[in-house]
PDB file of C-alpha atoms in Angstrom:
ATOM      1  CA  MET A   1     129.468 115.324  45.721  1.00 57.00           C
ATOM      2  CA  SER A   2     126.921 116.722  43.306  1.00 65.00           C
ATOM      3  CA  ALA A   3     123.832 118.520  44.540  1.00 63.00           C
ATOM      4  CA  ASP A   4     121.536 115.818  43.238  1.00 65.00           C
ATOM      5  CA  LYS A   5     123.447 113.033  45.009  1.00 69.00           C
ATOM      6  CA  LEU A   6     123.583 115.042  48.212  1.00 67.00           C
ATOM      7  CA  SER A   7     119.876 115.755  48.074  1.00 67.00           C
ATOM      8  CA  ARG A   8     119.037 112.105  47.411  1.00 70.00           C
ATOM      9  CA  ALA A   9     121.302 111.003  50.245  1.00 72.00           C
ATOM     10  CA  TYR A  10     119.589 113.291  52.750  1.00 69.00           C
ATOM     11  CA  LEU A  11     116.137 112.407  51.467  1.00 71.00           C
ATOM     12  CA  PHE A  12     117.007 108.747  51.927  1.00 74.00           C
ATOM     13  CA  ILE A  13     118.310 109.329  55.453  1.00 72.00           C
ATOM     14  CA  LEU A  14     115.201 111.309  56.410  1.00 70.00           C
ATOM     15  CA  GLN A  15     112.949 108.592  55.012  1.00 72.00           C
ATOM     16  CA  VAL A  16     114.824 105.825  56.858  1.00 72.00           C
ATOM     17  CA  VAL A  17     114.589 107.643  60.171  1.00 68.00           C
ATOM     18  CA  ILE A  18     110.898 108.440  59.679  1.00 68.00           C
ATOM     19  CA  ASN A  19     110.179 104.814  58.762  1.00 70.00           C
ATOM     20  CA  ARG A  20     111.932 103.688  61.955  1.00 67.00           C
ATOM     21  CA  PHE A  21     109.567 105.944  63.891  1.00 62.00           C
ATOM     22  CA  LYS A  22     106.527 104.543  62.192  1.00 63.00           C
ATOM     23  CA  GLY A  23     107.493 101.054  63.360  1.00 61.00           C
ATOM     24  CA  THR A  24     106.223  99.400  66.502  1.00 44.00           C
ATOM     25  CA  ALA A  25     108.745 101.134  68.762  1.00 47.00           C
ATOM     26  CA  MET A  26     106.920 104.456  68.472  1.00 49.00           C
ATOM     27  CA  ASP A  27     103.368 103.345  67.837  1.00 50.00           C
ATOM     28  CA  SER A  28     102.996 100.938  70.724  1.00 52.00           C
ATOM     29  CA  PRO A  29     102.947 102.034  74.338  1.00 50.00           C
ATOM     30  CA  GLU A  30     104.984  98.995  75.340  1.00 53.00           C
ATOM     31  CA  GLY A  31     107.943 100.189  73.239  1.00 56.00           C
ATOM     32  CA  LYS A  32     111.024 100.825  75.360  1.00 67.00           C
ATOM     33  CA  PRO A  33     111.299 104.493  76.406  1.00 67.00           C
ATOM     34  CA  GLN A  34     115.057 104.483  75.773  1.00 71.00           C
ATOM     35  CA  THR A  35     114.482 103.303  72.191  1.00 79.00           C
ATOM     36  CA  GLN A  36     111.832 105.956  71.628  1.00 78.00           C
ATOM     37  CA  GLU A  37     114.065 108.684  73.036  1.00 83.00           C
ATOM     38  CA  ARG A  38     116.984 107.493  70.920  1.00 85.00           C
ATOM     39  CA  LEU A  39     114.843 107.524  67.773  1.00 82.00           C
ATOM     40  CA  ILE A  40     113.576 111.023  68.548  1.00 85.00           C
ATOM     41  CA  GLY A  41     117.164 112.123  69.142  1.00 87.00           C
ATOM     42  CA  ASP A  42     118.234 110.576  65.826  1.00 84.00           C
ATOM     43  CA  LEU A  43     115.487 112.389  63.960  1.00 85.00           C
ATOM     44  CA  ARG A  44     116.376 115.686  65.648  1.00 89.00           C
ATOM     45  CA  LEU A  45     120.006 115.225  64.590  1.00 88.00           C
ATOM     46  CA  VAL A  46     119.080 114.432  60.992  1.00 85.00           C
ATOM     47  CA  ILE A  47     116.791 117.479  60.888  1.00 87.00           C
ATOM     48  CA  GLU A  48     119.534 119.717  62.287  1.00 89.00           C
ATOM     49  CA  ASN A  49     122.025 118.396  59.723  1.00 85.00           C
ATOM     50  CA  ALA A  50     119.562 118.887  56.880  1.00 84.00           C
ATOM     51  CA  GLU A  51     118.861 122.447  58.021  1.00 88.00           C
ATOM     52  CA  GLU A  52     122.601 123.121  58.139  1.00 87.00           C
ATOM     53  CA  LEU A  53     122.983 121.677  54.639  1.00 84.00           C
ATOM     54  CA  LEU A  54     120.269 123.997  53.358  1.00 84.00           C
ATOM     55  CA  LYS A  55     122.010 126.982  54.952  1.00 87.00           C
ATOM     56  CA  ASN A  56     125.403 126.001  53.562  1.00 84.00           C
ATOM     57  CA  THR A  57     124.144 125.513  49.993  1.00 82.00           C
ATOM     58  CA  ASP A  58     122.161 128.738  49.827  1.00 83.00           C
ATOM     59  CA  GLN A  59     124.828 130.477  47.746  1.00 86.00           C
ATOM     60  CA  TYR A  60     124.560 127.969  44.865  1.00 83.00           C
ATOM     61  CA  THR A  61     122.208 129.328  42.245  1.00 83.00           C
ATOM     62  CA  SER A  62     122.222 126.627  39.581  1.00 85.00           C
ATOM     63  CA  VAL A  63     118.890 125.055  38.763  1.00 87.00           C
ATOM     64  CA  LEU A  64     120.182 121.637  39.815  1.00 82.00           C
ATOM     65  CA  TYR A  65     121.112 122.873  43.287  1.00 81.00           C
ATOM     66  CA  GLN A  66     117.886 124.815  43.675  1.00 84.00           C
ATOM     67  CA  ASN A  67     115.829 121.736  42.723  1.00 84.00           C
ATOM     68  CA  ALA A  68     117.797 119.585  45.136  1.00 82.00           C
ATOM     69  CA  ARG A  69     117.355 122.173  47.895  1.00 84.00           C
ATOM     70  CA  ALA A  70     113.618 122.366  47.219  1.00 86.00           C
ATOM     71  CA  LYS A  71     113.271 118.581  47.541  1.00 83.00           C
ATOM     72  CA  LEU A  72     115.289 118.590  50.730  1.00 85.00           C
ATOM     73  CA  ALA A  73     113.220 121.448  52.150  1.00 87.00           C
ATOM     74  CA  LEU A  74     110.003 119.494  51.515  1.00 86.00           C
ATOM     75  CA  ALA A  75     111.409 116.380  53.156  1.00 84.00           C
ATOM     76  CA  LEU A  76     112.681 118.463  56.051  1.00 87.00           C
ATOM     77  CA  SER A  77     109.249 119.973  56.556  1.00 89.00           C
ATOM     78  CA  ALA A  78     107.641 116.521  56.617  1.00 85.00           C
ATOM     79  CA  ALA A  79     110.275 115.223  59.038  1.00 86.00           C
ATOM     80  CA  THR A  80     109.740 118.190  61.355  1.00 90.00           C
ATOM     81  CA  GLU A  81     105.985 117.533  61.385  1.00 90.00           C
ATOM     82  CA  GLU A  82     106.581 113.848  62.142  1.00 86.00           C
ATOM     83  CA  LEU A  83     108.957 114.761  64.959  1.00 89.00           C
ATOM     84  CA  ALA A  84     106.339 117.036  66.513  1.00 91.00           C
ATOM     85  CA  ARG A  85     103.752 114.255  66.275  1.00 90.00           C
ATOM     86  CA  PHE A  86     106.109 111.712  67.852  1.00 87.00           C
ATOM     87  CA  GLU A  87     106.988 114.088  70.680  1.00 90.00           C
ATOM     88  CA  ASP A  88     103.292 114.782  71.309  1.00 92.00           C
ATOM     89  CA  ASP A  89     102.525 111.052  71.343  1.00 89.00           C
ATOM     90  CA  GLN A  90     105.377 110.401  73.757  1.00 87.00           C
ATOM     91  CA  LEU A  91     104.214 113.206  76.047  1.00 91.00           C
ATOM     92  CA  ASN A  92     100.639 111.881  76.015  1.00 93.00           C
ATOM     93  CA  ARG A  93     101.863 108.377  76.925  1.00 89.00           C
ATOM     94  CA  MET A  94     103.873 109.836  79.808  1.00 88.00           C
ATOM     95  CA  ILE A  95     100.850 111.774  81.066  1.00 90.00           C
ATOM     96  CA  GLU A  96      98.649 108.665  80.843  1.00 91.00           C
ATOM     97  CA  ALA A  97     101.230 106.584  82.711  1.00 88.00           C
ATOM     98  CA  THR A  98     101.490 109.239  85.418  1.00 84.00           C
ATOM     99  CA  ASN A  99      97.711 109.404  85.784  1.00 83.00           C
ATOM    100  CA  ALA A 100      97.459 105.612  85.924  1.00 86.00           C
ATOM    101  CA  ALA A 101     100.154 105.436  88.608  1.00 80.00           C
ATOM    102  CA  ASP A 102      98.457 108.178  90.605  1.00 74.00           C
ATOM    103  CA  ALA A 103      94.923 106.733  90.344  1.00 76.00           C
ATOM    104  CA  PRO A 104      95.191 104.259  93.275  1.00 75.00           C
ATOM    105  CA  ASN A 105      96.337 107.070  95.560  1.00 70.00           C
ATOM    106  CA  ALA A 106      93.858 109.684  94.398  1.00 69.00           C
ATOM    107  CA  ALA A 107      91.816 111.180  97.204  1.00 63.00           C
ATOM    108  CA  PRO A 108      88.448 112.782  96.497  1.00 68.00           C
ATOM    109  CA  SER A 109      88.954 115.823  98.706  1.00 73.00           C
ATOM    110  CA  GLY A 110      91.747 118.038  99.957  1.00 72.00           C
ATOM    111  CA  GLU A 111      91.093 116.941 103.526  1.00 78.00           C
ATOM    112  CA  ALA A 112      91.553 113.291 102.589  1.00 74.00           C
ATOM    113  CA  ARG A 113      94.822 114.147 100.862  1.00 71.00           C
ATOM    114  CA  ILE A 114      96.140 115.928 103.946  1.00 76.00           C
ATOM    115  CA  LEU A 115      95.112 113.074 106.242  1.00 76.00           C
ATOM    116  CA  ARG A 116      96.764 110.556 103.902  1.00 72.00           C
ATOM    117  CA  ALA A 117     100.012 112.531 104.120  1.00 72.00           C
ATOM    118  CA  PHE A 118     100.080 112.079 107.911  1.00 78.00           C
ATOM    119  CA  ASN A 119      99.163 108.394 107.938  1.00 69.00           C
TER     120      ASN A 119
END
């Protein structure tokens, strides 16, 4: 496979995965956690494969390969940033859900918490 075709294939795959993230499954809190985790896992895998491709094509010095690698590196950088944002969003939703679940049981003082533990 030529460098240009390989680069376009990986750019396409990265774009498809990122677009899946930008859909309602990641942007809405009512999205299924398993779906969100699967999408994050998919993006991690694509990023790892793209990084490996960059490492394995480092020895090619032709302009065509270097251009293809540069495009892939830019897409990889964008995908890595998106992954970090998605992971941060998921973590924030988990923290909010934990706080919401804990709110009815929250006690204002340490003494009240201890007494609640024995009741």
